[in-house]
């Protein structure tokens, strides 16, 4: 019997300490530098660099920062913000160009020397208790030790609109997000709300979109925008990947009253999906769509050649993906606490796509995915586990000091099959004693720690997110203890492939 591979030892683990800070996405540049984006409040410290939020206690600002593996230091960090809540959700890098997207609810968003104005121009609407968000996308040029904002674009309408993903291919920049305005404007391009009969007291149903910009160097121009979720409402999660002129986007149905983002009962047509589009220059052409059964969610997509990889989770009794049926091991049908995760590979045959293999993970509690990255035959996935779980046949024991464990796992794509090689837990050390404060709700209890992204370049792998209390990465323990707040973390290892 062949011995299982072992998880590599952690080599880097750094934190950005302050009032509140968390990483939402990462990307790796051509020189191996790591770019991080997310949200903060107060005065987080990125090594020796300090950012200051626009108005302390009045919401969040967005940030973009650069980490150098060579110097083991943050090189620069930039703030994007106004007087309300603003967040960066995704980042992509091409050469020395860094593209960031997210959402802003400030009336005026300051992006370096640039200013974007919210479509809802009533100043009284831009309060923490009544915010209206627009999409922002901006380009920075990385000059090594410094970076400068070059251009910024706003998109959206009078209601809530947000950018969730960004991908780049040369001068073509692709955004993925959600719009809920009656009409959302992307430069000269309009995205009307889907037709239908919403409830009497409701606004237009939210819909997911893909938009294309052309980077002309000193400016960026929207070329087209298309909906990707049909007539169904859209949830607040999704991702986009690009390969040449092909664009792959994943999305989810609208959320119900749960704060988590997905309903545990959905109509067949309101199911998660992966869609392939082709950029035809002045327009986009839909090529194929694969629906995933209701009672599930998809969190990430990656593409390598004709191979398309998905990661997500499900809370119904079973999940069918192609000819594979996954039985849920977690007890109950509550989508907040009883889930199994999955990683799937599809073969893109041009005009259609077919499932090749599916791998499952889970135990008796919650098991979720958050990020996905592919290099060669190695597939890395991050997420969180409540309790213990099996990743294929690889066991992950529950952390003794806290029931919620963050993880990074590696699968090997063997062509017609895939298997988990190892899973590495990121949890408080055994000696950690959490505060005896009683959680006010489930979300507070289960999300003091979050891992939101994984990125890889060659054999180097990075994960990032936010934490409160203590997290252990091999011999390194990161500590941050400000009640109900988060510190950002970035950790890495070198995977030899064994």
Short mmCIF file of C-alpha atoms in Angstrom, two decimals:
data_model
loop_
_atom_site.label_atom_id
_atom_site.label_comp_id
_atom_site.label_asym_id
_atom_site.label_seq_id
_atom_site.Cartn_x
_atom_site.Cartn_y
_atom_site.Cartn_z
CA UNK A 1 0.00 0.00 0.00
CA UNK A 2 1.34 3.45 -0.92
CA UNK A 3 1.86 5.74 2.05
CA UNK A 4 -0.18 8.89 2.16
CA UNK A 5 1.57 12.20 1.54
CA UNK A 6 2.15 14.42 4.54
CA UNK A 7 1.10 18.05 4.82
CA UNK A 8 4.13 20.33 4.37
CA UNK A 9 5.35 22.34 7.38
CA UNK A 10 4.28 25.97 7.59
CA UNK A 11 7.11 28.39 6.82
CA UNK A 12 5.48 31.82 7.03
CA UNK A 13 2.68 33.15 9.19
CA UNK A 14 2.14 36.88 9.63
CA UNK A 15 -0.70 38.97 11.00
CA UNK A 16 -1.98 42.50 10.50
CA UNK A 17 -3.05 43.65 13.93
CA UNK A 18 -5.46 46.48 14.63
CA UNK A 19 -9.06 47.25 15.45
CA UNK A 20 -10.47 45.05 12.67
CA UNK A 21 -8.89 43.59 9.53
CA UNK A 22 -9.54 40.56 7.33
CA UNK A 23 -8.27 39.33 3.96
CA UNK A 24 -10.93 38.52 1.35
CA UNK A 25 -8.74 37.54 -1.62
CA UNK A 26 -5.13 37.07 -2.73
CA UNK A 27 -3.24 36.91 -6.02
CA UNK A 28 0.38 36.14 -6.84
CA UNK A 29 2.35 38.35 -9.21
CA UNK A 30 4.91 37.32 -11.84
CA UNK A 31 7.80 37.79 -9.40
CA UNK A 32 6.13 35.73 -6.68
CA UNK A 33 4.89 38.69 -4.64
CA UNK A 34 1.53 38.26 -2.91
CA UNK A 35 -1.24 40.85 -3.23
CA UNK A 36 -3.94 40.92 -0.57
CA UNK A 37 -7.26 42.77 -0.46
CA UNK A 38 -9.95 43.01 2.17
CA UNK A 39 -11.53 45.35 4.69
CA UNK A 40 -10.43 47.09 7.88
CA UNK A 41 -11.44 49.56 10.54
CA UNK A 42 -9.22 51.54 12.87
CA UNK A 43 -5.45 51.38 12.37
CA UNK A 44 -4.18 47.97 11.23
CA UNK A 45 -0.42 47.41 11.09
CA UNK A 46 1.00 45.66 8.02
CA UNK A 47 4.43 45.15 9.48
CA UNK A 48 5.85 48.66 9.75
CA UNK A 49 3.09 50.09 7.55
CA UNK A 50 0.01 51.57 9.19
CA UNK A 51 -3.34 52.37 7.56
CA UNK A 52 -5.91 54.70 9.08
CA UNK A 53 -9.61 54.32 8.41
CA UNK A 54 -11.45 57.39 7.22
CA UNK A 55 -13.72 57.66 10.23
CA UNK A 56 -13.08 55.37 13.18
CA UNK A 57 -16.18 53.50 14.24
CA UNK A 58 -18.12 54.50 11.12
CA UNK A 59 -17.84 51.36 9.01
CA UNK A 60 -15.06 49.74 7.02
CA UNK A 61 -12.49 50.81 4.47
CA UNK A 62 -10.97 48.61 1.76
CA UNK A 63 -7.27 47.86 1.47
CA UNK A 64 -4.79 46.41 -1.01
CA UNK A 65 -1.33 45.38 0.19
CA UNK A 66 1.77 43.70 -1.21
CA UNK A 67 3.83 41.05 0.61
CA UNK A 68 7.35 40.14 -0.50
CA UNK A 69 8.42 36.53 0.16
CA UNK A 70 12.02 37.57 -0.57
CA UNK A 71 12.19 40.17 2.21
CA UNK A 72 9.46 38.56 4.37
CA UNK A 73 7.85 41.99 4.70
CA UNK A 74 4.89 44.00 3.55
CA UNK A 75 6.19 46.37 0.89
CA UNK A 76 3.27 48.75 0.56
CA UNK A 77 -0.36 49.05 1.62
CA UNK A 78 -3.09 51.31 0.23
CA UNK A 79 -6.47 52.40 1.57
CA UNK A 80 -9.66 52.76 -0.47
CA UNK A 81 -12.54 54.36 1.40
CA UNK A 82 -15.01 57.05 2.27
CA UNK A 83 -17.20 57.86 5.25
CA UNK A 84 -19.38 54.70 5.21
CA UNK A 85 -18.60 50.99 4.68
CA UNK A 86 -16.40 50.00 1.74
CA UNK A 87 -14.87 46.56 1.09
CA UNK A 88 -12.52 44.97 -1.44
CA UNK A 89 -13.62 41.49 -2.48
CA UNK A 90 -11.24 40.30 -5.22
CA UNK A 91 -7.85 40.98 -6.82
CA UNK A 92 -6.12 39.95 -10.06
CA UNK A 93 -2.60 40.69 -11.32
CA UNK A 94 -1.18 40.92 -14.83
CA UNK A 95 2.44 42.00 -15.10
CA UNK A 96 2.77 45.17 -13.02
CA UNK A 97 -0.97 45.91 -13.12
CA UNK A 98 -3.08 45.11 -10.05
CA UNK A 99 -6.88 45.10 -10.38
CA UNK A 100 -9.19 45.29 -7.37
CA UNK A 101 -12.97 45.11 -7.18
CA UNK A 102 -15.53 45.29 -4.39
CA UNK A 103 -18.35 47.48 -3.19
CA UNK A 104 -18.70 50.91 -1.64
CA UNK A 105 -21.54 52.52 0.25
CA UNK A 106 -19.81 55.85 0.86
CA UNK A 107 -21.27 58.80 -0.99
CA UNK A 108 -17.76 59.57 -2.25
CA UNK A 109 -15.11 56.84 -2.46
CA UNK A 110 -11.50 57.98 -2.38
CA UNK A 111 -9.23 55.77 -4.50
CA UNK A 112 -5.84 57.44 -4.10
CA UNK A 113 -6.18 60.76 -5.97
CA UNK A 114 -9.37 59.54 -7.67
CA UNK A 115 -12.97 59.87 -6.47
CA UNK A 116 -16.01 57.75 -7.30
CA UNK A 117 -19.53 58.96 -6.48
CA UNK A 118 -22.28 56.59 -5.45
CA UNK A 119 -25.29 56.42 -7.78
CA UNK A 120 -27.49 57.10 -4.77
CA UNK A 121 -26.52 60.74 -4.26
CA UNK A 122 -28.73 61.37 -1.22
CA UNK A 123 -26.16 61.90 1.51
CA UNK A 124 -28.56 60.88 4.30
CA UNK A 125 -28.80 57.37 2.80
CA UNK A 126 -25.12 56.64 3.39
CA UNK A 127 -25.30 55.61 7.03
CA UNK A 128 -24.35 52.32 8.64
CA UNK A 129 -28.01 51.49 9.22
CA UNK A 130 -29.10 52.36 5.68
CA UNK A 131 -26.42 51.85 3.07
CA UNK A 132 -26.64 51.55 -0.72
CA UNK A 133 -23.65 49.92 -2.39
CA UNK A 134 -22.11 50.33 -5.84
CA UNK A 135 -19.43 48.28 -7.60
CA UNK A 136 -15.92 49.68 -7.84
CA UNK A 137 -12.99 48.45 -9.90
CA UNK A 138 -9.58 50.07 -9.89
CA UNK A 139 -6.15 49.57 -11.40
CA UNK A 140 -2.86 50.12 -9.60
CA UNK A 141 0.58 50.05 -11.13
CA UNK A 142 3.12 48.30 -8.94
CA UNK A 143 6.46 50.10 -9.16
CA UNK A 144 8.25 47.77 -6.76
CA UNK A 145 8.55 49.65 -3.48
CA UNK A 146 5.48 51.77 -4.20
CA UNK A 147 2.21 51.58 -6.10
CA UNK A 148 -0.08 54.18 -7.64
CA UNK A 149 -3.78 54.16 -8.52
CA UNK A 150 -4.16 54.77 -12.26
CA UNK A 151 -7.89 54.63 -12.89
CA UNK A 152 -11.12 53.68 -11.15
CA UNK A 153 -14.60 52.90 -12.43
CA UNK A 154 -17.99 52.74 -10.72
CA UNK A 155 -20.89 50.51 -11.75
CA UNK A 156 -24.39 49.97 -10.44
CA UNK A 157 -27.60 51.83 -9.81
CA UNK A 158 -29.89 53.09 -7.07
CA UNK A 159 -29.92 49.85 -5.04
CA UNK A 160 -27.27 47.40 -3.80
CA UNK A 161 -24.64 46.29 -6.31
CA UNK A 162 -21.31 44.65 -5.56
CA UNK A 163 -18.22 43.28 -7.29
CA UNK A 164 -17.31 39.77 -6.14
CA UNK A 165 -14.65 38.56 -8.58
CA UNK A 166 -12.09 39.84 -11.06
CA UNK A 167 -9.96 38.06 -13.66
CA UNK A 168 -7.60 39.44 -16.29
CA UNK A 169 -6.23 38.37 -19.67
CA UNK A 170 -3.89 40.96 -21.17
CA UNK A 171 -5.81 44.23 -21.51
CA UNK A 172 -9.16 42.52 -20.92
CA UNK A 173 -10.49 42.72 -17.36
CA UNK A 174 -13.55 40.70 -16.35
CA UNK A 175 -15.75 41.42 -13.34
CA UNK A 176 -18.28 39.16 -11.68
CA UNK A 177 -20.80 40.39 -9.13
CA UNK A 178 -24.41 40.94 -8.13
CA UNK A 179 -26.75 43.79 -9.05
CA UNK A 180 -30.15 44.49 -7.49
CA UNK A 181 -30.85 47.91 -8.99
CA UNK A 182 -33.74 48.37 -11.47
CA UNK A 183 -31.04 49.39 -13.98
CA UNK A 184 -27.32 49.07 -13.34
CA UNK A 185 -24.99 51.19 -15.41
CA UNK A 186 -21.54 49.94 -16.47
CA UNK A 187 -20.15 52.95 -18.28
CA UNK A 188 -22.18 53.11 -21.53
CA UNK A 189 -23.61 49.61 -20.95
CA UNK A 190 -26.88 48.97 -19.11
CA UNK A 191 -27.98 45.90 -17.18
CA UNK A 192 -31.74 45.99 -16.54
CA UNK A 193 -33.25 43.95 -13.71
CA UNK A 194 -34.67 40.57 -14.78
CA UNK A 195 -38.32 40.54 -15.74
CA UNK A 196 -40.73 38.90 -13.39
CA UNK A 197 -43.33 39.49 -10.76
CA UNK A 198 -41.55 40.26 -7.50
CA UNK A 199 -43.56 40.41 -4.28
CA UNK A 200 -45.55 43.56 -3.84
CA UNK A 201 -43.22 45.01 -1.21
CA UNK A 202 -39.96 43.87 -2.81
CA UNK A 203 -37.64 45.51 -5.29
CA UNK A 204 -36.11 43.89 -8.37
CA UNK A 205 -34.64 40.42 -7.89
CA UNK A 206 -30.83 40.51 -7.64
CA UNK A 207 -28.96 38.99 -10.55
CA UNK A 208 -25.36 37.99 -11.11
CA UNK A 209 -23.38 39.52 -13.95
CA UNK A 210 -20.13 39.38 -15.87
CA UNK A 211 -18.74 42.62 -17.29
CA UNK A 212 -15.72 43.34 -19.46
CA UNK A 213 -13.44 46.35 -19.32
CA UNK A 214 -10.59 47.18 -21.65
CA UNK A 215 -7.53 48.59 -19.91
CA UNK A 216 -6.22 51.36 -22.16
CA UNK A 217 -3.31 52.11 -19.84
CA UNK A 218 -4.30 55.41 -18.28
CA UNK A 219 -8.02 54.58 -18.36
CA UNK A 220 -10.43 51.67 -18.27
CA UNK A 221 -13.56 51.33 -20.42
CA UNK A 222 -16.56 49.05 -20.02
CA UNK A 223 -17.30 47.14 -23.24
CA UNK A 224 -20.22 44.90 -22.26
CA UNK A 225 -22.16 43.43 -19.36
CA UNK A 226 -24.35 40.30 -19.37
CA UNK A 227 -26.44 38.52 -16.73
CA UNK A 228 -25.37 35.00 -15.82
CA UNK A 229 -28.13 33.84 -13.45
CA UNK A 230 -31.15 34.01 -15.78
CA UNK A 231 -34.40 35.06 -14.14
CA UNK A 232 -33.56 33.71 -10.71
CA UNK A 233 -32.42 35.90 -7.88
CA UNK A 234 -28.72 35.85 -7.08
CA UNK A 235 -26.94 35.21 -3.81
CA UNK A 236 -24.00 37.14 -2.49
CA UNK A 237 -21.26 34.69 -3.45
CA UNK A 238 -19.57 33.76 -6.70
CA UNK A 239 -16.26 33.68 -8.54
CA UNK A 240 -14.80 34.09 -12.02
CA UNK A 241 -11.83 32.55 -13.85
CA UNK A 242 -10.55 33.25 -17.35
CA UNK A 243 -8.47 31.36 -19.90
CA UNK A 244 -7.86 33.10 -23.19
CA UNK A 245 -11.21 34.35 -24.48
CA UNK A 246 -13.17 31.88 -22.31
CA UNK A 247 -14.75 33.10 -19.07
CA UNK A 248 -15.97 30.72 -16.35
CA UNK A 249 -18.27 32.01 -13.64
CA UNK A 250 -19.97 30.32 -10.69
CA UNK A 251 -22.89 31.67 -8.72
CA UNK A 252 -25.66 30.84 -6.30
CA UNK A 253 -29.38 31.45 -5.84
CA UNK A 254 -30.70 34.28 -3.72
CA UNK A 255 -30.45 34.02 0.02
CA UNK A 256 -33.44 33.76 2.28
CA UNK A 257 -33.71 35.30 5.74
CA UNK A 258 -30.56 33.51 6.96
CA UNK A 259 -27.62 35.82 7.42
CA UNK A 260 -25.44 33.12 5.95
CA UNK A 261 -26.31 33.75 2.32
CA UNK A 262 -28.13 30.69 1.07
CA UNK A 263 -31.59 29.27 1.72
CA UNK A 264 -31.93 25.63 2.70
CA UNK A 265 -34.95 25.19 0.41
CA UNK A 266 -34.79 26.35 -3.19
CA UNK A 267 -36.66 25.67 -6.39
CA UNK A 268 -34.96 23.52 -9.01
CA UNK A 269 -34.41 26.57 -11.19
CA UNK A 270 -32.86 28.41 -8.25
CA UNK A 271 -29.78 26.24 -8.16
CA UNK A 272 -26.05 27.04 -8.20
CA UNK A 273 -24.38 27.01 -11.58
CA UNK A 274 -21.14 27.16 -13.53
CA UNK A 275 -21.32 28.99 -16.85
CA UNK A 276 -18.86 29.36 -19.69
CA UNK A 277 -18.93 32.43 -21.90
CA UNK A 278 -16.70 33.46 -24.77
CA UNK A 279 -15.56 37.04 -25.22
CA UNK A 280 -16.56 37.99 -28.77
CA UNK A 281 -15.06 41.49 -28.58
CA UNK A 282 -17.97 43.94 -28.35
CA UNK A 283 -20.22 41.28 -26.80
CA UNK A 284 -20.19 37.95 -24.95
CA UNK A 285 -21.56 34.61 -26.14
CA UNK A 286 -23.00 32.03 -23.78
CA UNK A 287 -21.46 28.60 -24.50
CA UNK A 288 -22.81 26.26 -21.81
CA UNK A 289 -24.24 26.18 -18.30
CA UNK A 290 -24.09 23.33 -15.80
CA UNK A 291 -26.64 23.52 -13.00
CA UNK A 292 -25.85 22.08 -9.58
CA UNK A 293 -28.75 20.69 -7.56
CA UNK A 294 -30.61 22.94 -5.15
CA UNK A 295 -29.69 22.58 -1.51
CA UNK A 296 -26.05 23.33 -2.33
CA UNK A 297 -23.68 26.24 -2.87
CA UNK A 298 -20.58 26.74 -4.98
CA UNK A 299 -17.79 28.97 -3.69
CA UNK A 300 -14.88 28.81 -6.14
CA UNK A 301 -13.83 27.96 -9.69
CA UNK A 302 -10.42 27.35 -11.30
CA UNK A 303 -9.49 26.41 -14.86
CA UNK A 304 -6.45 24.71 -16.36
CA UNK A 305 -6.60 23.86 -20.05
CA UNK A 306 -9.79 21.89 -20.66
CA UNK A 307 -10.12 21.10 -16.95
CA UNK A 308 -12.58 23.11 -14.84
CA UNK A 309 -12.60 22.66 -11.06
CA UNK A 310 -15.42 23.61 -8.67
CA UNK A 311 -15.58 23.72 -4.87
CA UNK A 312 -18.69 24.05 -2.73
CA UNK A 313 -20.89 22.36 -0.16
CA UNK A 314 -24.38 20.87 0.22
CA UNK A 315 -26.94 20.40 3.00
CA UNK A 316 -29.59 18.23 1.36
CA UNK A 317 -29.56 14.46 1.99
CA UNK A 318 -27.74 13.77 -1.29
CA UNK A 319 -26.05 15.71 -4.06
CA UNK A 320 -25.85 14.44 -7.64
CA UNK A 321 -22.99 15.75 -9.77
CA UNK A 322 -23.04 14.00 -13.12
CA UNK A 323 -23.30 10.28 -12.42
CA UNK A 324 -21.90 10.65 -8.89
CA UNK A 325 -24.28 10.81 -5.91
CA UNK A 326 -22.82 12.10 -2.65
CA UNK A 327 -24.60 11.14 0.60
CA UNK A 328 -24.53 13.74 3.34
CA UNK A 329 -22.85 12.52 6.52
CA UNK A 330 -23.76 15.57 8.62
CA UNK A 331 -27.00 15.11 10.54
CA UNK A 332 -30.02 17.32 9.97
CA UNK A 333 -31.03 19.65 7.12
CA UNK A 334 -30.04 22.97 8.67
CA UNK A 335 -27.84 24.66 6.10
CA UNK A 336 -26.07 26.72 8.75
CA UNK A 337 -24.58 23.80 10.67
CA UNK A 338 -24.97 20.52 8.75
CA UNK A 339 -23.03 20.45 5.50
CA UNK A 340 -20.60 18.37 3.49
CA UNK A 341 -18.15 19.91 1.04
CA UNK A 342 -17.22 18.80 -2.47
CA UNK A 343 -14.52 19.38 -5.06
CA UNK A 344 -15.41 18.46 -8.64
CA UNK A 345 -13.63 18.32 -11.99
CA UNK A 346 -15.38 18.92 -15.29
CA UNK A 347 -13.99 18.34 -18.77
CA UNK A 348 -14.71 21.27 -21.07
CA UNK A 349 -15.42 19.77 -24.48
CA UNK A 350 -15.99 23.16 -26.11
CA UNK A 351 -19.77 23.31 -26.54
CA UNK A 352 -20.49 21.34 -23.37
CA UNK A 353 -18.90 20.16 -20.13
CA UNK A 354 -19.13 16.82 -18.32
CA UNK A 355 -18.26 15.79 -14.78
CA UNK A 356 -15.15 13.62 -14.55
CA UNK A 357 -14.78 13.07 -10.80
CA UNK A 358 -16.08 14.37 -7.48
CA UNK A 359 -14.49 14.20 -4.02
CA UNK A 360 -16.40 14.68 -0.79
CA UNK A 361 -15.42 15.83 2.70
CA UNK A 362 -17.40 16.05 5.91
CA UNK A 363 -18.29 14.62 9.27
CA UNK A 364 -21.20 15.04 11.64
CA UNK A 365 -21.08 18.84 11.60
CA UNK A 366 -20.33 21.62 9.14
CA UNK A 367 -17.68 21.29 6.41
CA UNK A 368 -17.29 24.14 3.93
CA UNK A 369 -15.00 25.31 1.17
CA UNK A 370 -13.88 28.89 0.60
CA UNK A 371 -10.96 28.94 -1.84
CA UNK A 372 -9.59 26.83 -4.69
CA UNK A 373 -6.27 26.92 -6.57
CA UNK A 374 -4.70 24.61 -9.15
CA UNK A 375 -1.11 24.07 -10.24
CA UNK A 376 -0.44 21.15 -12.53
CA UNK A 377 -2.15 18.06 -11.12
CA UNK A 378 -2.34 19.53 -7.61
CA UNK A 379 -5.63 21.01 -6.43
CA UNK A 380 -5.64 23.00 -3.19
CA UNK A 381 -8.83 23.82 -1.30
CA UNK A 382 -9.42 25.82 1.87
CA UNK A 383 -12.39 26.06 4.19
CA UNK A 384 -13.66 25.39 7.68
CA UNK A 385 -14.80 22.32 9.63
CA UNK A 386 -17.01 22.14 12.69
CA UNK A 387 -15.81 19.08 14.61
CA UNK A 388 -14.01 16.19 12.89
CA UNK A 389 -14.26 15.21 9.23
CA UNK A 390 -13.05 12.81 6.56
CA UNK A 391 -11.50 14.21 3.38
CA UNK A 392 -11.93 11.20 1.16
CA UNK A 393 -10.13 8.69 3.38
CA UNK A 394 -7.95 11.28 5.16
CA UNK A 395 -9.13 12.12 8.67
CA UNK A 396 -9.10 15.57 10.23
CA UNK A 397 -9.54 15.43 13.99
CA UNK A 398 -11.50 18.07 15.88
CA UNK A 399 -9.35 20.72 17.52
CA UNK A 400 -9.27 20.17 21.28
CA UNK A 401 -9.37 23.86 22.14
CA UNK A 402 -12.09 25.04 19.73
CA UNK A 403 -14.73 23.23 17.66
CA UNK A 404 -14.14 25.36 14.53
CA UNK A 405 -11.05 24.40 12.53
CA UNK A 406 -9.70 26.09 9.42
CA UNK A 407 -8.00 23.82 6.91
CA UNK A 408 -6.05 23.58 3.68
CA UNK A 409 -6.14 20.29 1.78
CA UNK A 410 -4.48 18.94 -1.35
CA UNK A 411 -6.01 16.68 -3.94
CA UNK A 412 -4.23 15.06 -6.85
CA UNK A 413 -6.00 14.99 -10.20
CA UNK A 414 -5.21 11.55 -11.63
CA UNK A 415 -7.15 12.10 -14.84
CA UNK A 416 -10.29 10.01 -14.49
CA UNK A 417 -10.17 10.17 -10.69
CA UNK A 418 -9.10 12.51 -7.93
CA UNK A 419 -8.14 11.85 -4.35
CA UNK A 420 -7.28 13.77 -1.19
CA UNK A 421 -3.59 13.43 -0.32
CA UNK A 422 -3.55 15.32 2.95
CA UNK A 423 -5.37 17.92 5.01
CA UNK A 424 -3.69 20.36 7.38
CA UNK A 425 -5.58 21.93 10.28
CA UNK A 426 -5.20 25.57 11.32
CA UNK A 427 -6.60 25.92 14.84
CA UNK A 428 -5.76 27.37 18.25
CA UNK A 429 -2.96 25.55 20.09
CA UNK A 430 -3.91 22.86 22.60
CA UNK A 431 -3.02 25.16 25.48
CA UNK A 432 -5.36 27.92 24.29
CA UNK A 433 -8.30 28.63 26.57
CA UNK A 434 -10.97 30.67 24.76
CA UNK A 435 -12.73 33.50 26.62
CA UNK A 436 -15.72 32.44 28.66
CA UNK A 437 -17.94 34.99 26.92
CA UNK A 438 -21.21 33.40 25.88
CA UNK A 439 -21.85 33.84 22.13
CA UNK A 440 -24.89 35.91 21.33
CA UNK A 441 -25.69 33.94 18.18
CA UNK A 442 -24.45 31.07 16.01
CA UNK A 443 -22.54 33.31 13.64
CA UNK A 444 -20.54 34.91 16.43
CA UNK A 445 -19.74 31.46 17.78
CA UNK A 446 -18.54 29.98 14.50
CA UNK A 447 -16.76 32.81 12.71
CA UNK A 448 -14.10 34.21 15.04
CA UNK A 449 -11.74 32.62 12.46
CA UNK A 450 -12.11 32.53 8.68
CA UNK A 451 -9.95 31.44 5.78
CA UNK A 452 -11.15 33.11 2.59
CA UNK A 453 -8.55 32.45 -0.07
CA UNK A 454 -5.80 30.18 -1.34
CA UNK A 455 -3.25 31.03 -4.04
CA UNK A 456 -0.34 29.10 -5.50
CA UNK A 457 2.63 29.71 -7.76
CA UNK A 458 4.75 26.68 -8.50
CA UNK A 459 5.34 24.86 -5.23
CA UNK A 460 4.54 27.86 -3.01
CA UNK A 461 1.05 27.94 -1.45
CA UNK A 462 -0.57 30.78 0.50
CA UNK A 463 -3.76 30.99 2.54
CA UNK A 464 -5.25 34.11 4.12
CA UNK A 465 -8.24 35.30 6.12
CA UNK A 466 -9.00 36.67 9.58
CA UNK A 467 -8.85 35.38 13.15
CA UNK A 468 -9.49 36.25 16.77
CA UNK A 469 -7.73 34.66 19.72
CA UNK A 470 -4.90 32.33 18.66
CA UNK A 471 -4.04 30.33 15.54
CA UNK A 472 -1.17 27.87 15.27
CA UNK A 473 0.89 27.37 12.10
CA UNK A 474 3.48 24.74 12.97
CA UNK A 475 5.76 26.29 15.59
CA UNK A 476 4.34 29.79 14.97
CA UNK A 477 1.36 30.99 17.01
CA UNK A 478 -0.46 34.16 16.01
CA UNK A 479 -2.37 35.92 18.78
CA UNK A 480 -5.02 38.65 18.68
CA UNK A 481 -7.57 39.19 21.41
CA UNK A 482 -9.94 42.07 20.79
CA UNK A 483 -13.53 40.92 21.44
CA UNK A 484 -15.72 40.52 18.30
CA UNK A 485 -12.94 41.83 16.00
CA UNK A 486 -10.51 40.18 13.57
CA UNK A 487 -6.86 40.42 12.64
CA UNK A 488 -5.80 39.50 9.10
CA UNK A 489 -3.37 36.63 8.55
CA UNK A 490 -1.24 35.35 5.69
CA UNK A 491 0.47 31.96 5.89
CA UNK A 492 2.47 29.86 3.43
CA UNK A 493 4.34 26.62 2.86
CA UNK A 494 6.35 25.00 0.09
CA UNK A 495 4.79 21.80 -1.25
CA UNK A 496 7.44 19.39 -2.51
CA UNK A 497 4.74 17.18 -4.03
CA UNK A 498 5.48 14.15 -1.87
#
